[in-house]
Amino acid sequence: MFNWDQRWDVVIGLEVHAQLQTKSKIFSGSSTAYGAEPNTQASAVDIALPGVLPVMNYEAARLAVKFGLAIGAQINQRNVFARKNYFYPDLPKGYQISQMELPIVGFGELDIDTPNGSKSIGITRAHLEEDAGKSLHEDFQGQTGIDLNRAGTPLLEIVSEPDMRSPSEAVAYLRKLHSLVRYIGICDGNMQEGSFRCDANVSVRPRGQVEYGTRTELKNINSFRFVERAMEYEIERQIDILEDGGSITQETRLYDSDKHETRSMRSKEEAHDYRYFPDPDLPPMVLEDSFLEEVRATLPELPVAKKARFETELGLSSDDADLLTADREVADFFEATLAATKAETKIVANWMSGELFANLNKSELDINASPINSQQFALLLDRIADNTLSGKTAKQVFSALWEQEEGDVDTIIEAKGLKQITDTGAIEAIVDEVVAACPEQVQQFKDGNDKVIGFLVGQVMQKSRGKANPKMANELLIKKMS
Amino acid sequence: MTITTLATLAADLKDGKRSSVEITQDYLERIEHSQHNAFISTNADFALAQAKAADAKRASGDTTQLLGVPVAQKDIFCIEGTQTTCGSKILENFIAPYTATVVENMHSHGVVSLGKTNMDEFAMGSSNETSYYGSVTNPWRSVGRGSAQDPLVPGGSSGGSAAAVAAQLAPAATGTDTGGSIRQPAAFCNLTGLKPSYGRCSRYGMIAFASSLDQAGPMTHTAEDAALLLNSMAGFDTKDATSLDIPTEDFTASLNHSLEGLKIGLPKEFFGAGLDSEMAAIIETAVKQFEALGATVKEVSLPNSHLALPSYYVIAPAEASSNLSRFDGVRYGQRAAEYSDLVDMYTKTRSEGFGNEVKRRIMIGAYALSSGYYDAYYSQALKLRRLISNDFDAAFAECDVIMGPTTPSPAFAMNSKSDDPTEMYLNDIFTIPANLAGLPAGSIPAGFTQAGLPTGLHLITPYLQEAKLLNIAHKFQQETDWHLQAPPPADGALNSNLGGKH
């Protein structure tokens, strides 16, 4: 855990750009799919030919409202698009269509878990805007290439209050937000592709001071790891300056993850005057009550509610419930497995958090990409529940499934001869062998050393190559020896 | 020379007297031999192919009313495969890869696009003198008479369209009107010009000047032609969020309705100081004509109309400053030949590509929107706009149509106002309020000054009442023949240093 001088308080606010999962762009019919050849998904509107006009894609509004409802925010049923004017080669119109005075989503809140318990982080607003294109600096021999495929992709800019007091709180908020947008299906959360981007406003002030210190804005922090490191660096930098009697310059700073430092991009004086004004091409967006209700009906169970249900209805521990609700896909996998299996809830939870997660992590896979689907997983757990498999043999079957060996759970068990021996006669024969082979331990047991039974069961399991039902072996051993 | 209307041509085509190819060919030849610099470009192959297609359609039984009729298009409209300059150097090399909805609508009615007419650069001007492609002469006096009198301007910004129709280089033309750019040149060139209600015609493909004010409309000899052409232009467009989703109308349907009981409102503010006395008399006579048709006249008031100009000259430049940002040399149009870095490229491209009037308005607009000035200028201008709109609501509670002069004075000489922007801006003092309020407004020929110059009667009707406006104009034209007057034949020995590219 990072620690700075305790004489300083840290204040952090985050601006997150979440790319909304619409099929087409916010103001044109072009596809939003990632990774196409440059400029193949750029229409007349996207490249801002003379005379073209934007037309609102209401799917983007639907997703924004979904977010607003999920954080219990006020939805501005009349909201207005504004032009943010600045020149840049990847900004085709010379202005970005955004929202200024009347954003679609007003104030809401998101609760995060901190070492001191739950904390509510204010979300000032969330507004719709279009993304810019990309400048390509490679492959053009000293010139710059422009790819406008991304231009016009819908973004929801989610602006928090300066409510976070440490980089770890900021990361907790970011993770919570990341989970939420994926939960409600408005953003794929892919940080590498830039679908979920974060800027941070960071300032420090002497502990106890009420006024905020001068802040800097950190750009380009596009992974959870970088967010924390960038903020830590920046906090230390600010504290160093202030302790040396200096003052902080309000500016935008860029985080360089290779060098682990932030450097000045532009100062307040150099900041653009964006000359915002309402976009005359787009009438104010008016959202009817019925639209809001329609969107509300599509909201899935939210993480907080799901976690509570997992704890109260399914009897999971708080930690298990946390783990299994952090991702909607994980929760869905868990519930699908649970519905399909006879195994106990606790067993399902243990096998997911244990074997499944370990393998997913090792292979760096999302649960959606798991080679074992919930149906196979449920069947595997069924075979534990009905004593066909022991914990140990079940792991062998799991590995076979993971490696995509041929066949389903039952054929693999058959093929590998892993079926647990539950035939009393067969186990009795092995037990007899073990009793005969281990007279010393048998005597110890008879002398009252109960613990030695574990060794003897182990012997039975070994002789049966793990297939004997350990519970039955245990019972039979005791019967034979008494 | 008698004028030829769209209606006449449509009848000739219908009766098989002439083919569209013949008509189109005839106009293309006239354009080629004309001296007014009314066109920036023509594309004979394009027009004749359309005409041929129209003739083929007619032969196969198509009876669409304007099928095969040629019309000149203001060079503000993108037409696929044709040069589209908006009167600017910065778009000199721009070939539009798509067609404006309004033009597409006209084409689907069988209209043939004759060529692209000259205009003030980005529609910013009232004299057509800001065009990079040279000034346009007003056919009503296209030749200087001695050193004291320069040729007259045709008005602007749709000056090329107006000159083209007045000189019979096209039977009709499209224009666009942000603060009077259809009506003022119509008045200067003895035409009927209509700016429809905001939202009536799609703005998609029409290069934006001031988005909340721009509106396309017809420029014709007669109100009937204006109705015919508007029928082919108007309509809801899913590509323009400000276009109106309302049922289509036949604007010719009520042309002949009686004006018995029509209540005409004359705003006292439009007849005060600054109005040419000769013009005032002409307007007065025209209004009397309506009384003879059964109309009654009363004075109304638009108390905030003096605020229209200041409001407009904040809002229009503000929107323009943003709309014109896309002309940056990055993706299309002119780019400076040499530059040291990105900012230098922007600066040189835009310094070289835009003319002075455009630069002036970009600077005014950027200033009005800038941090610290927004509330003082832009917000205030929007409030004034609301007041002006309210004035009309109040006035229309008392009358059906507002009438007045279209311009304070008839066409002026070239170079007489081009050095004084505010003097130039005053030309639009009567036309701007209708743009701010989004109302339909038109100008119709009202008579001539003693010097033989046309004057325009300005008509404003309530929102979406274009049909009413055209009805009023048509009935007037049934009683008068001002609109049938053609300009005197041009002197053979024209001075020709006005035309051509720089």
Coordinates of N, CA and C in Angstrom, one line a residue, chain B residues 195-336:
Chain B
K195 N -38.6 32.5 -49.4 CA -37.9 31.8 -48.4 C -38.9 31.0 -47.6
P196 N -38.9 29.7 -47.6 CA -40.0 28.9 -46.9 C -39.7 29.0 -45.4
S197 N -40.7 28.4 -44.7 CA -40.6 28.3 -43.2 C -39.3 27.5 -42.9
Y198 N -38.7 27.8 -41.8 CA -37.5 27.0 -41.4 C -37.9 25.5 -41.2
G199 N -37.2 24.6 -41.9 CA -37.6 23.2 -41.7 C -38.4 22.7 -42.9
R200 N -38.9 23.6 -43.8 CA -39.7 23.1 -44.9 C -38.8 22.3 -45.9
C201 N -37.7 22.9 -46.2 CA -36.7 22.2 -47.2 C -35.6 21.7 -46.4
S202 N -35.1 20.5 -46.8 CA -34.0 19.9 -46.1 C -32.7 20.7 -46.3
R203 N -31.9 20.8 -45.3 CA -30.6 21.5 -45.4 C -29.5 20.5 -45.7
Y204 N -29.8 19.2 -45.9 CA -28.8 18.2 -46.1 C -28.1 18.5 -47.5
G205 N -26.9 18.7 -47.5 CA -26.2 18.9 -48.8 C -26.1 20.3 -49.2
M206 N -26.7 21.2 -48.4 CA -26.6 22.6 -48.7 C -25.6 23.2 -47.7
I207 N -24.5 23.7 -48.3 CA -23.3 24.1 -47.4 C -23.8 25.1 -46.4
A208 N -23.5 24.8 -45.1 CA -24.1 25.6 -44.1 C -23.4 26.9 -43.9
F209 N -24.2 28.0 -43.8 CA -23.7 29.3 -43.3 C -24.1 29.5 -41.9
A210 N -25.4 29.7 -41.6 CA -25.9 29.8 -40.2 C -27.0 28.8 -40.1
S211 N -26.7 27.7 -39.5 CA -27.6 26.5 -39.5 C -29.0 26.8 -39.0
S212 N -29.2 27.7 -38.1 CA -30.5 27.9 -37.5 C -31.3 28.9 -38.3
L213 N -30.7 29.4 -39.4 CA -31.4 30.4 -40.2 C -31.5 30.0 -41.7
D214 N -30.6 29.2 -42.2 CA -30.5 28.9 -43.6 C -31.8 28.1 -44.1
Q215 N -32.2 28.5 -45.2 CA -33.4 27.8 -45.8 C -33.3 28.0 -47.3
A216 N -33.5 26.9 -48.0 CA -33.5 26.9 -49.5 C -34.9 27.3 -50.0
G217 N -34.9 27.9 -51.2 CA -36.2 28.3 -51.7 C -36.1 28.6 -53.2
P218 N -37.3 28.8 -53.9 CA -37.3 29.0 -55.3 C -37.1 30.5 -55.7
M219 N -36.5 30.7 -56.8 CA -36.4 32.1 -57.4 C -36.9 32.0 -58.8
T220 N -38.1 32.7 -59.1 CA -38.8 32.4 -60.3 C -39.4 33.8 -60.8
H221 N -40.0 33.7 -62.0 CA -40.7 34.9 -62.5 C -42.0 35.1 -61.8
T222 N -42.7 34.0 -61.5 CA -44.1 34.1 -61.0 C -44.3 33.3 -59.7
A223 N -45.3 33.7 -59.1 CA -45.7 33.0 -57.8 C -46.1 31.5 -58.2
E224 N -46.7 31.4 -59.3 CA -47.1 30.0 -59.7 C -45.9 29.2 -59.9
D225 N -44.9 29.7 -60.6 CA -43.6 29.0 -60.7 C -43.0 28.6 -59.4
A226 N -43.1 29.6 -58.5 CA -42.5 29.4 -57.2 C -43.2 28.2 -56.5
A227 N -44.5 28.2 -56.6 CA -45.3 27.1 -56.0 C -44.9 25.7 -56.7
L228 N -44.8 25.8 -58.0 CA -44.4 24.5 -58.7 C -43.0 24.0 -58.3
L229 N -42.1 25.0 -58.2 CA -40.7 24.6 -57.8 C -40.6 24.1 -56.4
L230 N -41.3 24.9 -55.5 CA -41.3 24.5 -54.1 C -41.9 23.1 -53.9
N231 N -42.9 22.8 -54.7 CA -43.5 21.4 -54.6 C -42.4 20.3 -54.8
S232 N -41.5 20.7 -55.7 CA -40.4 19.7 -56.0 C -39.3 19.7 -55.1
M233 N -39.1 20.8 -54.3 CA -38.0 20.9 -53.4 C -38.3 20.4 -51.9
A234 N -39.5 20.7 -51.5 CA -39.8 20.6 -50.1 C -40.0 19.1 -49.7
G235 N -40.0 18.9 -48.4 CA -40.3 17.5 -47.9 C -39.4 17.1 -46.7
F236 N -40.0 16.3 -45.9 CA -39.2 15.8 -44.7 C -38.0 15.0 -45.1
D237 N -37.0 15.2 -44.4 CA -35.7 14.4 -44.7 C -35.2 13.8 -43.4
T238 N -35.0 12.5 -43.4 CA -34.5 11.9 -42.2 C -33.0 12.3 -42.0
K239 N -32.4 12.9 -43.0 CA -31.0 13.2 -42.9 C -30.8 14.6 -42.3
D240 N -31.9 15.3 -42.0 CA -31.8 16.7 -41.4 C -32.7 16.7 -40.2
A241 N -32.1 16.7 -39.0 CA -32.9 16.7 -37.8 C -33.8 17.9 -37.6
T242 N -33.5 19.0 -38.4 CA -34.3 20.2 -38.2 C -35.4 20.3 -39.3
S243 N -35.5 19.3 -40.2 CA -36.5 19.3 -41.2 C -37.8 18.8 -40.6
L244 N -38.9 19.4 -41.1 CA -40.2 19.1 -40.5 C -40.9 17.9 -41.0
D245 N -41.3 17.0 -40.1 CA -42.0 15.8 -40.5 C -43.5 16.1 -40.5
I246 N -43.8 16.7 -41.7 CA -45.2 17.1 -41.9 C -45.6 16.6 -43.3
P247 N -46.9 16.4 -43.5 CA -47.4 15.9 -44.8 C -47.0 16.9 -45.9
T248 N -46.7 16.3 -47.1 CA -46.4 17.2 -48.2 C -47.6 18.0 -48.6
E249 N -47.4 19.2 -49.2 CA -48.5 20.0 -49.6 C -48.4 20.3 -51.1
D250 N -49.5 20.6 -51.7 CA -49.4 21.1 -53.1 C -49.6 22.6 -53.0
F251 N -48.5 23.3 -53.2 CA -48.5 24.7 -53.0 C -49.2 25.5 -54.2
T252 N -49.6 24.7 -55.2 CA -50.3 25.4 -56.3 C -51.9 25.3 -56.0
A253 N -52.3 24.5 -55.1 CA -53.7 24.2 -54.9 C -54.5 25.4 -54.6
S254 N -54.0 26.3 -53.8 CA -54.8 27.5 -53.4 C -54.4 28.8 -54.0
L255 N -53.6 28.7 -55.1 CA -53.1 29.9 -55.7 C -54.3 30.9 -56.1
N256 N -55.4 30.4 -56.5 CA -56.5 31.2 -57.0 C -57.5 31.6 -56.0
H257 N -57.3 31.2 -54.7 CA -58.3 31.5 -53.7 C -58.5 33.0 -53.6
S258 N -59.7 33.4 -53.3 CA -60.0 34.8 -53.2 C -59.3 35.5 -52.1
L259 N -59.0 36.8 -52.2 CA -58.4 37.5 -51.1 C -59.4 38.4 -50.4
E260 N -60.7 38.1 -50.7 CA -61.7 38.8 -50.0 C -61.6 38.6 -48.5
G261 N -61.5 39.8 -47.8 CA -61.4 39.7 -46.3 C -60.0 39.5 -45.8
L262 N -59.0 39.4 -46.7 CA -57.6 39.3 -46.3 C -57.2 40.5 -45.4
K263 N -56.6 40.2 -44.3 CA -56.1 41.3 -43.4 C -54.6 41.5 -43.6
I264 N -54.3 42.7 -44.1 CA -52.9 43.0 -44.4 C -52.4 43.9 -43.2
G265 N -51.3 43.5 -42.7 CA -50.6 44.3 -41.6 C -49.4 45.0 -42.2
L266 N -49.4 46.4 -41.9 CA -48.2 47.1 -42.4 C -47.5 47.6 -41.1
P267 N -46.3 47.0 -40.8 CA -45.6 47.4 -39.6 C -45.1 48.8 -39.7
K268 N -45.4 49.6 -38.8 CA -45.0 51.0 -38.9 C -43.5 51.1 -38.9
E269 N -42.8 50.2 -38.3 CA -41.4 50.2 -38.2 C -40.7 50.1 -39.6
F270 N -41.5 49.5 -40.6 CA -40.9 49.3 -41.9 C -41.0 50.5 -42.8
F271 N -41.7 51.5 -42.3 CA -42.0 52.6 -43.2 C -41.4 53.9 -42.7
G272 N -40.4 53.8 -41.8 CA -39.9 55.0 -41.2 C -38.7 55.5 -42.0
A273 N -37.8 56.2 -41.3 CA -36.7 56.8 -41.9 C -35.8 55.7 -42.5
G274 N -35.1 56.1 -43.5 CA -34.2 55.2 -44.2 C -34.8 54.5 -45.4
L275 N -36.1 54.6 -45.5 CA -36.8 54.0 -46.6 C -36.8 55.0 -47.8
D276 N -36.4 54.7 -48.9 CA -36.4 55.5 -50.1 C -37.8 55.9 -50.4
S277 N -38.1 57.2 -50.6 CA -39.4 57.7 -50.7 C -40.1 57.2 -52.0
E278 N -39.4 57.0 -53.0 CA -39.9 56.5 -54.2 C -40.4 55.0 -54.0
M279 N -39.6 54.3 -53.2 CA -40.0 52.9 -52.9 C -41.2 52.9 -52.1
A280 N -41.3 53.8 -51.1 CA -42.4 53.9 -50.2 C -43.7 54.0 -51.0
A281 N -43.6 54.9 -52.0 CA -44.8 55.2 -52.9 C -45.2 53.9 -53.7
I282 N -44.2 53.2 -54.2 CA -44.5 52.0 -54.9 C -45.2 51.0 -54.1
I283 N -44.7 50.8 -52.9 CA -45.3 49.8 -52.0 C -46.7 50.2 -51.6
E284 N -46.9 51.5 -51.4 CA -48.2 52.0 -51.1 C -49.2 51.7 -52.2
T285 N -48.8 51.9 -53.5 CA -49.6 51.6 -54.6 C -50.0 50.1 -54.7
A286 N -48.9 49.3 -54.4 CA -49.2 47.8 -54.5 C -50.2 47.4 -53.4
V287 N -50.1 48.0 -52.2 CA -51.0 47.7 -51.2 C -52.4 48.0 -51.6
K288 N -52.6 49.2 -52.3 CA -53.9 49.6 -52.7 C -54.5 48.6 -53.7
Q289 N -53.6 48.0 -54.5 CA -54.1 47.0 -55.4 C -54.8 45.8 -54.6
F290 N -54.2 45.5 -53.5 CA -54.8 44.4 -52.7 C -56.1 44.8 -52.1
E291 N -56.2 46.1 -51.8 CA -57.5 46.6 -51.3 C -58.6 46.4 -52.3
A292 N -58.2 46.6 -53.6 CA -59.1 46.4 -54.7 C -59.5 45.0 -54.8
L293 N -58.7 44.1 -54.3 CA -59.0 42.6 -54.4 C -59.8 42.2 -53.1
G294 N -60.1 43.1 -52.3 CA -61.0 42.8 -51.2 C -60.3 42.7 -49.8
A295 N -59.0 43.1 -49.8 CA -58.2 43.0 -48.6 C -58.4 44.3 -47.8
T296 N -58.2 44.2 -46.5 CA -58.2 45.3 -45.6 C -56.8 45.6 -45.1
V297 N -56.5 46.8 -44.8 CA -55.1 47.1 -44.4 C -55.2 47.8 -43.0
K298 N -54.3 47.3 -42.2 CA -54.1 48.0 -40.9 C -52.7 48.1 -40.5
E299 N -52.4 49.1 -39.7 CA -51.1 49.3 -39.2 C -50.8 48.3 -38.0
V300 N -49.7 47.6 -38.1 CA -49.3 46.7 -36.9 C -47.9 47.2 -36.5
S301 N -47.5 46.6 -35.4 CA -46.2 47.0 -34.9 C -45.3 45.8 -34.6
L302 N -44.0 45.9 -35.0 CA -43.0 44.9 -34.7 C -42.0 45.7 -33.8
P303 N -42.3 45.9 -32.6 CA -41.5 46.9 -31.8 C -40.1 46.6 -31.7
N304 N -39.7 45.3 -31.8 CA -38.3 45.0 -31.6 C -37.5 44.8 -32.9
S305 N -38.2 45.2 -34.0 CA -37.5 44.9 -35.3 C -36.2 45.6 -35.4
H306 N -36.0 46.7 -34.7 CA -34.6 47.4 -34.8 C -33.5 46.5 -34.1
L307 N -34.0 45.5 -33.4 CA -33.0 44.6 -32.7 C -32.6 43.4 -33.6
A308 N -33.3 43.3 -34.8 CA -33.1 42.1 -35.6 C -31.6 42.1 -36.2
L309 N -31.2 43.2 -36.7 CA -29.9 43.3 -37.3 C -28.8 42.9 -36.3
P310 N -28.8 43.6 -35.1 CA -27.7 43.3 -34.1 C -27.8 41.8 -33.7
S311 N -29.0 41.3 -33.5 CA -29.2 39.9 -33.1 C -28.6 39.0 -34.2
Y312 N -29.0 39.3 -35.4 CA -28.6 38.4 -36.6 C -27.0 38.5 -36.7
Y313 N -26.5 39.6 -36.6 CA -25.0 39.7 -36.8 C -24.2 39.2 -35.6
V314 N -24.8 38.7 -34.6 CA -24.1 37.8 -33.6 C -24.4 36.4 -33.9
I315 N -25.7 36.0 -34.1 CA -26.0 34.6 -34.2 C -25.4 34.0 -35.5
A316 N -25.6 34.7 -36.6 CA -25.2 34.1 -37.9 C -23.7 34.0 -37.9
P317 N -22.9 35.0 -37.6 CA -21.4 34.8 -37.6 C -21.0 33.7 -36.5
A318 N -21.7 33.7 -35.4 CA -21.3 32.7 -34.4 C -21.4 31.3 -35.0
E319 N -22.6 31.0 -35.6 CA -22.8 29.7 -36.2 C -21.8 29.5 -37.3
A320 N -21.6 30.5 -38.1 CA -20.7 30.4 -39.3 C -19.3 30.1 -38.8
S321 N -18.9 30.7 -37.7 CA -17.5 30.5 -37.3 C -17.2 29.0 -37.0
S322 N -18.2 28.4 -36.5 CA -18.1 26.9 -36.2 C -18.4 26.1 -37.5
N323 N -19.4 26.5 -38.3 CA -19.7 25.7 -39.5 C -18.5 25.7 -40.5
L324 N -17.7 26.8 -40.5 CA -16.7 26.8 -41.5 C -15.3 26.3 -41.0
S325 N -15.4 25.7 -39.8 CA -14.1 25.1 -39.2 C -13.7 23.9 -40.0
R326 N -14.6 23.2 -40.7 CA -14.3 22.0 -41.4 C -13.4 22.3 -42.6
F327 N -13.4 23.6 -43.0 CA -12.5 23.9 -44.2 C -11.1 24.2 -43.7
D328 N -10.4 23.1 -43.4 CA -9.1 23.2 -42.7 C -8.0 22.6 -43.6
G329 N -8.3 22.2 -44.8 CA -7.2 21.7 -45.6 C -6.8 20.3 -45.4
V330 N -7.5 19.6 -44.4 CA -7.0 18.3 -44.1 C -7.6 17.2 -45.0
R331 N -8.9 17.3 -45.3 CA -9.5 16.2 -46.0 C -9.9 16.5 -47.4
Y332 N -10.3 17.7 -47.7 CA -10.7 18.1 -49.1 C -10.5 19.6 -49.3
G333 N -10.7 20.1 -50.5 CA -10.6 21.5 -50.7 C -9.1 21.9 -50.8
Q334 N -8.9 23.2 -50.8 CA -7.6 23.8 -50.9 C -6.8 23.5 -49.7
R335 N -5.5 23.2 -49.9 CA -4.5 23.2 -48.8 C -3.3 24.1 -49.2
A336 N -2.8 24.9 -48.3 CA -1.7 25.7 -48.6 C -0.6 24.8 -49.2

